mmCIF file of C-alpha atoms and ligand atoms in Angstrom:
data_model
loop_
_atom_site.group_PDB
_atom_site.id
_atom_site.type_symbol
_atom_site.label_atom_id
_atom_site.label_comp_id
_atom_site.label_asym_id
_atom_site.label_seq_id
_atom_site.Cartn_x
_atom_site.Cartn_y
_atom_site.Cartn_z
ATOM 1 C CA UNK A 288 0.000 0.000 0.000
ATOM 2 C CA UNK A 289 0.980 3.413 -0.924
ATOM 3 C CA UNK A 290 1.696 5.802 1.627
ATOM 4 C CA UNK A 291 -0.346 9.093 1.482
ATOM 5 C CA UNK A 292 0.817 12.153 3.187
ATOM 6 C CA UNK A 293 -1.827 13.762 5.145
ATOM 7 C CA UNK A 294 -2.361 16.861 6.416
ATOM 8 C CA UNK A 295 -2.039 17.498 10.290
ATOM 9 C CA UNK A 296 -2.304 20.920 10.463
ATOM 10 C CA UNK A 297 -5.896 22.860 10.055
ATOM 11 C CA UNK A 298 -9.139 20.237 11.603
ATOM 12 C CA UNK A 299 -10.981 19.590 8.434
ATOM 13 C CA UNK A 300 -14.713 19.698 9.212
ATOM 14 C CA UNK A 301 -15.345 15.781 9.033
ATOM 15 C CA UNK A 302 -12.989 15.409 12.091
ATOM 16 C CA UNK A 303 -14.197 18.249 14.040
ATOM 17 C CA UNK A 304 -17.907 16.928 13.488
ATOM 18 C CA UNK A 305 -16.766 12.949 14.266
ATOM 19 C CA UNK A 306 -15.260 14.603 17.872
ATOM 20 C CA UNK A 307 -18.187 16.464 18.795
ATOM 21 C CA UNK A 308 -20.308 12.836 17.918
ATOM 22 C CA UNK A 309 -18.253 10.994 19.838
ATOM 23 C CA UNK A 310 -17.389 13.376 22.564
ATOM 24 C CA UNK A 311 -21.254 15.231 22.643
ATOM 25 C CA UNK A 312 -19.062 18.102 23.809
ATOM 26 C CA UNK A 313 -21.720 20.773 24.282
ATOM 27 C CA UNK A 314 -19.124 23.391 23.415
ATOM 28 C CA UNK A 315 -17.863 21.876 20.220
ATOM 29 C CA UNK A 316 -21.197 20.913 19.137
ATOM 30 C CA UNK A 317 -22.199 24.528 19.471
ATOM 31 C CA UNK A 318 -19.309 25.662 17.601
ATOM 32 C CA UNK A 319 -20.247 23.936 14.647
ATOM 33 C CA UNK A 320 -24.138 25.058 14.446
ATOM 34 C CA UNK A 321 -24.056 26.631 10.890
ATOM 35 C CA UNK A 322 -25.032 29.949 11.922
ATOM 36 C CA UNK A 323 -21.651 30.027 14.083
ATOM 37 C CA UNK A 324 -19.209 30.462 10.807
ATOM 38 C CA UNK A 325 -17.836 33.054 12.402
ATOM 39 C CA UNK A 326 -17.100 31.792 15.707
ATOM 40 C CA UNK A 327 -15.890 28.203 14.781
ATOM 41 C CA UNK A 328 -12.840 30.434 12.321
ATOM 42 C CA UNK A 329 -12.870 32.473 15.385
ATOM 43 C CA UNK A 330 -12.041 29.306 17.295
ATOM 44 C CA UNK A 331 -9.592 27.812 14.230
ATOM 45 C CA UNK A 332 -7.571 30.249 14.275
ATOM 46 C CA UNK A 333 -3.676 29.303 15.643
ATOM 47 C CA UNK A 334 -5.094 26.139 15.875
ATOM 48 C CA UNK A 335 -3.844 22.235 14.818
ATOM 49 C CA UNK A 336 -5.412 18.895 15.207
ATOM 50 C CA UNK A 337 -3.446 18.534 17.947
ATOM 51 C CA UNK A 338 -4.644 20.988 20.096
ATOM 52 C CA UNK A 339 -8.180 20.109 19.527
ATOM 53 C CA UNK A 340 -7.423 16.668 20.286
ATOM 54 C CA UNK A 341 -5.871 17.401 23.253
ATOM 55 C CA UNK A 342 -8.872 20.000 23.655
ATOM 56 C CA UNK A 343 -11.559 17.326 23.471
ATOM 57 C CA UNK A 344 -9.283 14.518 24.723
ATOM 58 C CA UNK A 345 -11.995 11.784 25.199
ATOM 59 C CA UNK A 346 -12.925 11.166 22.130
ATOM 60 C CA UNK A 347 -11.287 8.245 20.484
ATOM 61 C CA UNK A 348 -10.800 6.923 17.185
ATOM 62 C CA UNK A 349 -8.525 3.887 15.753
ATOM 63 C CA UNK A 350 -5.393 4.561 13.349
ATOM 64 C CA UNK A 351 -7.476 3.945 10.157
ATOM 65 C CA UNK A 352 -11.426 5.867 11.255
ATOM 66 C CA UNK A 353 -8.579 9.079 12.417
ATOM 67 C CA UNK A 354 -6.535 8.975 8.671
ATOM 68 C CA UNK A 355 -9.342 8.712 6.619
ATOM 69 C CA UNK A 356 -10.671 12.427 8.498
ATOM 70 C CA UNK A 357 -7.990 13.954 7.259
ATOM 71 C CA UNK A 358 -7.164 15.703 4.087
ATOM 72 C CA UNK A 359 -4.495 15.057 1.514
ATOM 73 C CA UNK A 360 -1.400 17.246 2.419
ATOM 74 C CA UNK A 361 -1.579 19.574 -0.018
ATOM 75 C CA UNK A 362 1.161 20.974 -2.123
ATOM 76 C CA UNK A 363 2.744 23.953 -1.930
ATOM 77 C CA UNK A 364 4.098 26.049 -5.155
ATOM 78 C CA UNK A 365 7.156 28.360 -5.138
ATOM 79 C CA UNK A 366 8.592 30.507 -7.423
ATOM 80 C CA UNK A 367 11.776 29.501 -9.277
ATOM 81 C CA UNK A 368 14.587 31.990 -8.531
ATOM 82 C CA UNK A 369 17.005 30.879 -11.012
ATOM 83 C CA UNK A 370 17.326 30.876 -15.266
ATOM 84 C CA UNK A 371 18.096 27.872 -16.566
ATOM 85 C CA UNK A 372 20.807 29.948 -18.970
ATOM 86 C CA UNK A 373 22.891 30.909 -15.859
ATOM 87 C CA UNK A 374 22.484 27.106 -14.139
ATOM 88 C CA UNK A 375 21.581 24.337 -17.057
ATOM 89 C CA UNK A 376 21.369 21.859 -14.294
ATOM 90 C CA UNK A 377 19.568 22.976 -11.350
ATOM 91 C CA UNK A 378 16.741 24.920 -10.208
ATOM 92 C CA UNK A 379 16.845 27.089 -7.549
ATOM 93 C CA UNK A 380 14.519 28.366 -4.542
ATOM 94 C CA UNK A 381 13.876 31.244 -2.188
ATOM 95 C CA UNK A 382 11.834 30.105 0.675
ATOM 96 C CA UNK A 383 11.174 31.673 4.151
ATOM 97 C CA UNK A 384 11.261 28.934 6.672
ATOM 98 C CA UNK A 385 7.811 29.424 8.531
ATOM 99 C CA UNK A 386 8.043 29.263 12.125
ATOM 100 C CA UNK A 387 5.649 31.052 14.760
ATOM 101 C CA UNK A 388 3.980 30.467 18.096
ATOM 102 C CA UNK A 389 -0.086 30.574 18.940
ATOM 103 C CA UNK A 390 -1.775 29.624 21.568
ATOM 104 C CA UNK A 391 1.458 28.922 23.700
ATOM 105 C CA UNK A 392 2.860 26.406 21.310
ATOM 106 C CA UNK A 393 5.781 26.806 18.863
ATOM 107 C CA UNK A 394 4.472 25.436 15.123
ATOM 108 C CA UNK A 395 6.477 24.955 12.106
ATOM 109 C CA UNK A 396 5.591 25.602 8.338
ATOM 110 C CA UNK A 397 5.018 21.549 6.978
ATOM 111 C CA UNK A 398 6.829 22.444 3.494
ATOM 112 C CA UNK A 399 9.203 24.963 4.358
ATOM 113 C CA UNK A 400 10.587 23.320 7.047
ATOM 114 C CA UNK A 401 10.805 19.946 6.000
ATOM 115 C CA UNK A 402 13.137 21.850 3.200
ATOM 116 C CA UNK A 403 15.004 23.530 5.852
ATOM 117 C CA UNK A 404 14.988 20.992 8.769
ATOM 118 C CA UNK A 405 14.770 17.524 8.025
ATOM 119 C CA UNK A 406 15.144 16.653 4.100
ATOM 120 C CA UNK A 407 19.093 17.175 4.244
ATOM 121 C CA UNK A 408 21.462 17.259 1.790
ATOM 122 C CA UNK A 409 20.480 13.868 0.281
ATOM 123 C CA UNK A 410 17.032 13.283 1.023
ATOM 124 C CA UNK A 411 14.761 13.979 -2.048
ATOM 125 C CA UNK A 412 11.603 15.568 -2.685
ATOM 126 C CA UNK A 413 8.832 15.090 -5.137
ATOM 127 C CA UNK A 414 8.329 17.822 -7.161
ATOM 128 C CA UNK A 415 5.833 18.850 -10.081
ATOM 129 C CA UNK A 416 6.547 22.061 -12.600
ATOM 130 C CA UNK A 417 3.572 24.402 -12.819
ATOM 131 C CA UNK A 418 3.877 26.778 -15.613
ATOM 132 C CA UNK A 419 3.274 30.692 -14.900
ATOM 133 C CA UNK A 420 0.709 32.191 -17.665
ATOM 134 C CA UNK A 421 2.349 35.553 -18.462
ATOM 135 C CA UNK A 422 4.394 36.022 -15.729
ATOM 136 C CA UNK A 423 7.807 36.574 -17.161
ATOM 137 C CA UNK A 424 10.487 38.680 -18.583
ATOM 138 C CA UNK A 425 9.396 40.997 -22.180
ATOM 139 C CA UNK A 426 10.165 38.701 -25.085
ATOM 140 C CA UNK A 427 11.848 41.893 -26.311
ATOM 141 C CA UNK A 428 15.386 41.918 -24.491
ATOM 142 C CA UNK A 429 15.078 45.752 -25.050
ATOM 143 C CA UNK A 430 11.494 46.434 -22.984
ATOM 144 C CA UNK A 431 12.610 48.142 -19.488
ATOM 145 C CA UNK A 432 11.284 46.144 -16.382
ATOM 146 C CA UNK A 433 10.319 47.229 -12.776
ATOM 147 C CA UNK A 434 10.069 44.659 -10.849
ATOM 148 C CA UNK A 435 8.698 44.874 -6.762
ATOM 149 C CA UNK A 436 9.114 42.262 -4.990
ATOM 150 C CA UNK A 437 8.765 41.762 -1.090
ATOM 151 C CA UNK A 438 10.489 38.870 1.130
ATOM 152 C CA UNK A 439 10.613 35.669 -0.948
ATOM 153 C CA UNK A 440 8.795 38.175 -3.699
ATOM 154 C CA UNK A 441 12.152 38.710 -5.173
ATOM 155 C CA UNK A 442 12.543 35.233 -6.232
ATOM 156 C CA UNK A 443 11.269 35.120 -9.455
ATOM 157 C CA UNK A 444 12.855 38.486 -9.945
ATOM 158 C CA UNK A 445 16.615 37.269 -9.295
ATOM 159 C CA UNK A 446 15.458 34.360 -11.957
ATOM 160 C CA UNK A 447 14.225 37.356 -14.705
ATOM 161 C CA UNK A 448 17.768 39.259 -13.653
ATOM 162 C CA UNK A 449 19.694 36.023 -14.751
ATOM 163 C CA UNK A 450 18.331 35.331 -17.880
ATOM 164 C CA UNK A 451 18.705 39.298 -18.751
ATOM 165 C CA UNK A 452 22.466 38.926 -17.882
ATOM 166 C CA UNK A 453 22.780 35.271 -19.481
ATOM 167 C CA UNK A 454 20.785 36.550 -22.902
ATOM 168 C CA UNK A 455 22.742 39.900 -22.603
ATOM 169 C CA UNK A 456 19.376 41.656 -22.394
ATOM 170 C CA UNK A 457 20.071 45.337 -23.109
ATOM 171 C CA UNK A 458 16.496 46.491 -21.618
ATOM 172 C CA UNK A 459 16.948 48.662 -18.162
ATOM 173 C CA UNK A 460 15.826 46.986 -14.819
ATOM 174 C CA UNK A 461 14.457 48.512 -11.896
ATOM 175 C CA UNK A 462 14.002 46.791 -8.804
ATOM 176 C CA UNK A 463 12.164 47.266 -5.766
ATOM 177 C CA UNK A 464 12.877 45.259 -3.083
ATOM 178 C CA UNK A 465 11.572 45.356 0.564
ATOM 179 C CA UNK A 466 11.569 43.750 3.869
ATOM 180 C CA UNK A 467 11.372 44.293 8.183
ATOM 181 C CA UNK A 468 15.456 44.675 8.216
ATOM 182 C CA UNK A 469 18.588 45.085 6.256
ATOM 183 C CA UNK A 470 20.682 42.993 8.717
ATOM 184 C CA UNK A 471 19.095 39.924 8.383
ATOM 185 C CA UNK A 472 16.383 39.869 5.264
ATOM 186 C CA UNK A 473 18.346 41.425 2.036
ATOM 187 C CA UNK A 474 18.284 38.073 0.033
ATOM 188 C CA UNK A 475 20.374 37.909 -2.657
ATOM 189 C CA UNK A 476 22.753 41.663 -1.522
ATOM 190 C CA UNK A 477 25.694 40.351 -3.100
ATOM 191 C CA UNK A 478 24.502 39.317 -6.153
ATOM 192 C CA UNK A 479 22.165 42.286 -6.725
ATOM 193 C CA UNK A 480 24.899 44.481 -5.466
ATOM 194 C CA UNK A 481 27.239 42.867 -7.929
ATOM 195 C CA UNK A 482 24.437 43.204 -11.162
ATOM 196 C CA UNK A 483 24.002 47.074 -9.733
ATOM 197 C CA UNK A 484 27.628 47.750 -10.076
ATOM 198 C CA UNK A 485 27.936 46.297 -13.575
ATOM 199 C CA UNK A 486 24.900 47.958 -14.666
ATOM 200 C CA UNK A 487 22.630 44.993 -15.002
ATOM 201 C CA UNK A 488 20.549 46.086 -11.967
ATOM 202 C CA UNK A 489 19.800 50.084 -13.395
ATOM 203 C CA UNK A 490 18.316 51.217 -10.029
ATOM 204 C CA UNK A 491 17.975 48.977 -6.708
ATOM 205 C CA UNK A 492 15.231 50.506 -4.296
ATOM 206 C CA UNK A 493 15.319 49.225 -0.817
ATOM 207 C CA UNK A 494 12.436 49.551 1.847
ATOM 208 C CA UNK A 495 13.201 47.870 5.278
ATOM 209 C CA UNK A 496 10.317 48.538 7.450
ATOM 210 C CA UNK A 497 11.847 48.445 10.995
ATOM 211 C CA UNK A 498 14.657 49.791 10.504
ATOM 212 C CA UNK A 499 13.613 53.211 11.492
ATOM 213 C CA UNK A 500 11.242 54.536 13.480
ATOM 214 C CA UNK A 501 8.765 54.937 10.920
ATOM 215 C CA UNK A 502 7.648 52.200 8.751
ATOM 216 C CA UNK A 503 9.240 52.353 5.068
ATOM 217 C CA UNK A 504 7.624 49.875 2.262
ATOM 218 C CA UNK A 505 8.572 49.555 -1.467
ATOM 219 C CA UNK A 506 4.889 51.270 -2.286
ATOM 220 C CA UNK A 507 6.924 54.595 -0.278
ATOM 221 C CA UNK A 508 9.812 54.135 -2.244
ATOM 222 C CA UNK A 509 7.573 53.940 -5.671
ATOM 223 C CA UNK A 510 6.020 57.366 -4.457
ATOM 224 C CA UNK A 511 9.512 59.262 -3.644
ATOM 225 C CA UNK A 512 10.378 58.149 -7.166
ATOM 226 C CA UNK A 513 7.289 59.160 -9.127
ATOM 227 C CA UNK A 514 8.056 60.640 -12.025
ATOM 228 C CA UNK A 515 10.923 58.221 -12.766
ATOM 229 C CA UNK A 516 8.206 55.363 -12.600
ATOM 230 C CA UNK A 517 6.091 57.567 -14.856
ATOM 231 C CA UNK A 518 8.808 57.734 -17.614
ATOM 232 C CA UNK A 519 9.653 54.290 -17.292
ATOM 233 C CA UNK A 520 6.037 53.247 -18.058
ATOM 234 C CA UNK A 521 5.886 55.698 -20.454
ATOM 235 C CA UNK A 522 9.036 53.962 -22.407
ATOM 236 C CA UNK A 523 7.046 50.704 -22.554
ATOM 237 C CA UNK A 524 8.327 49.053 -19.410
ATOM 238 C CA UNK A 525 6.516 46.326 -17.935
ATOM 239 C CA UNK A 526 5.833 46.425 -13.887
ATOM 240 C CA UNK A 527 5.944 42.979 -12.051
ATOM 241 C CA UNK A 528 4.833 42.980 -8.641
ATOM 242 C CA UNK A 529 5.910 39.361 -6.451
ATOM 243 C CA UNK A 530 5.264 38.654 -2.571
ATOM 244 C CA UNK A 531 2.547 39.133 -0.158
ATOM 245 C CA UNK A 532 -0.958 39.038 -1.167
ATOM 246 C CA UNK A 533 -2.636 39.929 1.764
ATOM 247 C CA UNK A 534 -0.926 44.063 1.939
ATOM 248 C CA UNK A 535 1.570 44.749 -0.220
ATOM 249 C CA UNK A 536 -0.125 43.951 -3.799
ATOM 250 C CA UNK A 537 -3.087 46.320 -2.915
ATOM 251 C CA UNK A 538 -0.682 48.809 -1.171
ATOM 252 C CA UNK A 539 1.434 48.837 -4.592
ATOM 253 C CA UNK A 540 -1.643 48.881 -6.938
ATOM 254 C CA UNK A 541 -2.621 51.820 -5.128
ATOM 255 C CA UNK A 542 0.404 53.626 -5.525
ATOM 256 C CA UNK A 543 0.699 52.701 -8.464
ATOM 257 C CA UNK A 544 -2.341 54.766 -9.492
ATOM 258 C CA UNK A 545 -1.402 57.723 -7.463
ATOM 259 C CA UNK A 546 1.869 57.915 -9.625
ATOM 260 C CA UNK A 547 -0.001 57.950 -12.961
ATOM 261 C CA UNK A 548 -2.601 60.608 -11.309
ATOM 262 C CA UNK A 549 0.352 62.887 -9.853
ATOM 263 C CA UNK A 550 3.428 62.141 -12.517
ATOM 264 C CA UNK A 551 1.215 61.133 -15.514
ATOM 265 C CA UNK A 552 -1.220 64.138 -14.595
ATOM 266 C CA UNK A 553 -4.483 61.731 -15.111
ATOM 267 C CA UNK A 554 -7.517 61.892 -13.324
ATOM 268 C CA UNK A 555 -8.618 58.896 -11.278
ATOM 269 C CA UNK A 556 -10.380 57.241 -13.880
ATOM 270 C CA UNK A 557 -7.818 58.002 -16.696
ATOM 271 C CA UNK A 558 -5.333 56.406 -14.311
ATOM 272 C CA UNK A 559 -7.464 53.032 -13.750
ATOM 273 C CA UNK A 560 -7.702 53.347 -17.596
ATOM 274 C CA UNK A 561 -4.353 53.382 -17.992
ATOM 275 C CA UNK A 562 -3.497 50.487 -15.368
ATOM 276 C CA UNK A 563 -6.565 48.278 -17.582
ATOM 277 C CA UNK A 564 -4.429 48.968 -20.656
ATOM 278 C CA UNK A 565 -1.248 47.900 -18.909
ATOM 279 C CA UNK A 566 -3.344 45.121 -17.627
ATOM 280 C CA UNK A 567 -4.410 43.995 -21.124
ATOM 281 C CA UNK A 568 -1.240 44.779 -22.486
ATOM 282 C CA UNK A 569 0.018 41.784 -20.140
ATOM 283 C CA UNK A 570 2.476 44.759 -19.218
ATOM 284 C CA UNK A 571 1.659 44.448 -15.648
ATOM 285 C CA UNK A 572 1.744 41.006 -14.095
ATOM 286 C CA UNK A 573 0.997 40.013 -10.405
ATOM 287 C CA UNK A 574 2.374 36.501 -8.404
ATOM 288 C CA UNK A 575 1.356 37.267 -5.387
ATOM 289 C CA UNK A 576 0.147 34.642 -2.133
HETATM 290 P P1 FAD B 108 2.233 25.623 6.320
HETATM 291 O O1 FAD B 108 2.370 24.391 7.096
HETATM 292 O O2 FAD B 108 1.372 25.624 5.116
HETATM 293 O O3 FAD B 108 1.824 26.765 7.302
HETATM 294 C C1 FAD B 108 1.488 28.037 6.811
HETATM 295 C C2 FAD B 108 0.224 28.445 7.535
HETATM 296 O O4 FAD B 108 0.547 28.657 8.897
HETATM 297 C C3 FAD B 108 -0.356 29.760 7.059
HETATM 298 O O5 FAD B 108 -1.220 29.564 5.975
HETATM 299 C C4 FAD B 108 -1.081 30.220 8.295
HETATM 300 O O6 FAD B 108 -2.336 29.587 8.388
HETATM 301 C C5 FAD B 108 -0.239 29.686 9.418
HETATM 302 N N1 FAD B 108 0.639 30.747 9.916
HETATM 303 C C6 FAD B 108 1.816 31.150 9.403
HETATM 304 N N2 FAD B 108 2.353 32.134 10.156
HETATM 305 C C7 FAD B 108 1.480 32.340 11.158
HETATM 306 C C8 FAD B 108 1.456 33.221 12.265
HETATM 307 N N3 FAD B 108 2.442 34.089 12.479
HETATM 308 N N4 FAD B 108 0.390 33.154 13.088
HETATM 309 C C9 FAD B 108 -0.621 32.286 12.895
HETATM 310 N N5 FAD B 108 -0.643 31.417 11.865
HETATM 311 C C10 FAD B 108 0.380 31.456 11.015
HETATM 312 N N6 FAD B 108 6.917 30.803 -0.464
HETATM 313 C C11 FAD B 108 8.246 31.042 -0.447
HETATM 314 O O7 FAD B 108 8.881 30.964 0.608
HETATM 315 N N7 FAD B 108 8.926 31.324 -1.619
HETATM 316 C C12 FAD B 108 8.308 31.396 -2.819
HETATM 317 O O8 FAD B 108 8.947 31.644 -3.831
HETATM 318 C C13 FAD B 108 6.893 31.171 -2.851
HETATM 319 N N8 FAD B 108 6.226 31.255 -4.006
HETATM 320 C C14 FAD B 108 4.873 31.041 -4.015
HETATM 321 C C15 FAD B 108 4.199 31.158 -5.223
HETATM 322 C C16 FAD B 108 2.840 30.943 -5.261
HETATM 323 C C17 FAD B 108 2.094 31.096 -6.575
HETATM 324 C C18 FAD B 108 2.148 30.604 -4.073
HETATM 325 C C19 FAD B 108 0.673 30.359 -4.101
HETATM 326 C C20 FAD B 108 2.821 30.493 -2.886
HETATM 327 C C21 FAD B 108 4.193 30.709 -2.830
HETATM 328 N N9 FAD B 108 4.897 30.591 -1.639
HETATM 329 C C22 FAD B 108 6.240 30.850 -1.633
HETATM 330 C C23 FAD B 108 4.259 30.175 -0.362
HETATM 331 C C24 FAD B 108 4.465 28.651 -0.182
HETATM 332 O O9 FAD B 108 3.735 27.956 -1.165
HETATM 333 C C25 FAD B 108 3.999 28.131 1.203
HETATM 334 O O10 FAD B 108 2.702 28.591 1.455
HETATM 335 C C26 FAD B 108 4.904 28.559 2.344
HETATM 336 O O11 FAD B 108 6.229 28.089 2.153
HETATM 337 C C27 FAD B 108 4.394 27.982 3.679
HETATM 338 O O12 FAD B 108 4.310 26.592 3.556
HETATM 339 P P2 FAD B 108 4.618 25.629 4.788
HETATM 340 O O13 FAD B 108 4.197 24.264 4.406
HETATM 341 O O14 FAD B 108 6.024 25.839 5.282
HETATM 342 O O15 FAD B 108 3.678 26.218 5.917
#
């Protein structure tokens, strides 16, 4: 028999339901009245199977009844962060080892660190290639490209970078790139440093949020440079934006806008006009999770 990995993490709803059946736990049952959506998330939240077994620690199932509860461990995607021009044999990866504490216990990302932790240097992993629709460098090695990426956001960027070096790409690059601090989160400085110096990299904006008193994020940094953005669109480039979904893509879409309104001199809806065209040009492309 085939092994299936399972996923330990989140209670799926089957297994929350078989506990409160087999436990009658007035508390749980309550929890998962339909009209209590809201409090059972509520309840979900920082949570693992193990704590709600522990939780409700009476009810009790055999090996088998408890697997087949639980979902398939799902897969999880990242971005490559390497041209196959630069490195013919290998693919490479960013990823940000996931580690946090909730409700007074320390919990690791499955994927991340399983990469990090416990795979090694020989262990293997299976892997799948999913292709990105439209998110990648202009065909034309001549089209300038601004590129903002946050955290592991820059990985497909350093990928782009290599295959403009490796393809001799004339096309200027810009590159946003932010994080909480220099010190310890500027992936790739001594490569980007290195493409900056030789011209490669044409401008490198940094935004390290904590830092300074203040926050600083790369949607700041877009604004201070306004009407250089503005002239960049205007010469064709293409604007990639890479990282977290939850903040930063709004936060740059928005100032995005602003800079056509203030630099382009467009009114609101000429600047969402202009965003739709950039849009439909496939001149402005989004990976963001
Ligand atoms: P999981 O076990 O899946 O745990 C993550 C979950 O833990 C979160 O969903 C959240 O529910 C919970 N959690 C995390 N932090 C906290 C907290 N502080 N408090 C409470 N709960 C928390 N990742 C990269 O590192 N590099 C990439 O290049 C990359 N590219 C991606 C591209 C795409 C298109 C997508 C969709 C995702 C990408 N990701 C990337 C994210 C990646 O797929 C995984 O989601 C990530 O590595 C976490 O997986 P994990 O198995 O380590 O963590």
């Amino acid at each position: 028999v085939k092994a299936l990995p399972v996923d330990i993490g989140t209670p799926p709803k089957p297994l929350l339901t078989e506990i409160s059946r087999r436990t009658q736990n007035p508390r749980l049952t309550t929890l998962l009245q339909p009209d209590n959506k809201e409090q059972l998330a509520e309840y979900l939240e920082g949570r693992q199977i193990h704590d709600v077994l522990t939780e409700f620690d009476d009810a009790r199932f055999r090996p088998q009844e408890f697997i087949a509860l639980l979902r398939k461990l799902a897969p999880r995607l990242y971005s490559i962060s390497s041209s196959l021009k630069a490195h013919p044999d290998e693919v490479h990866l960013t990823v940000g080892i996931v580690r946090y504490k909730t409700h007074g216990m320390a919990r690791k990302g499955v994927c991340s660190t399983f990469l990090a932790d416990r795979v090694g240097e020989t262990g293997t992993v299976p892997v799948f290639i999913q292709p990105s629709h439209g998110f990648k460098p202009p065909t034309e090695g001549a089209t300038p490209m601004i590129m903002v990426g946050s955290g592991t956001g820059i990985a497909p960027f350093r990928a782009f970078l290599e295959e403009r070096e490796a393809t001799e790409a004339p096309g200027p690059n810009w590159l946003f790139f932010g994080d909480q601090h220099a010190e310890s989160d500027f992936l790739y400085l001594e490569q980007l440093e290195s493409w900056r110096e030789k011209g490669l990299i044409t401008r490198l904006d940094t935004a390290f949020s904590r830092d300074q008193p203040e926050k600083i994020y790369v949607q700041d940094r877009m604004r201070e440079h306004a009407e250089e953005l503005w002239k960049w669109l205007e010469d064709g480039s293409h604007f990639y934006v890479c990282g977290d979904a939850k903040r930063m893509a709004k936060d740059v879409d928005k100032a995005l806008h602003e800079i056509i309104e203030t630099a382009g001199g467009k009114s609101p809806e000429d600047a969402a006009d202009y965003v739709n065209q950039l849009k439909k040009a496939k001149r402005y492309q989004r990976d963001v999770y």
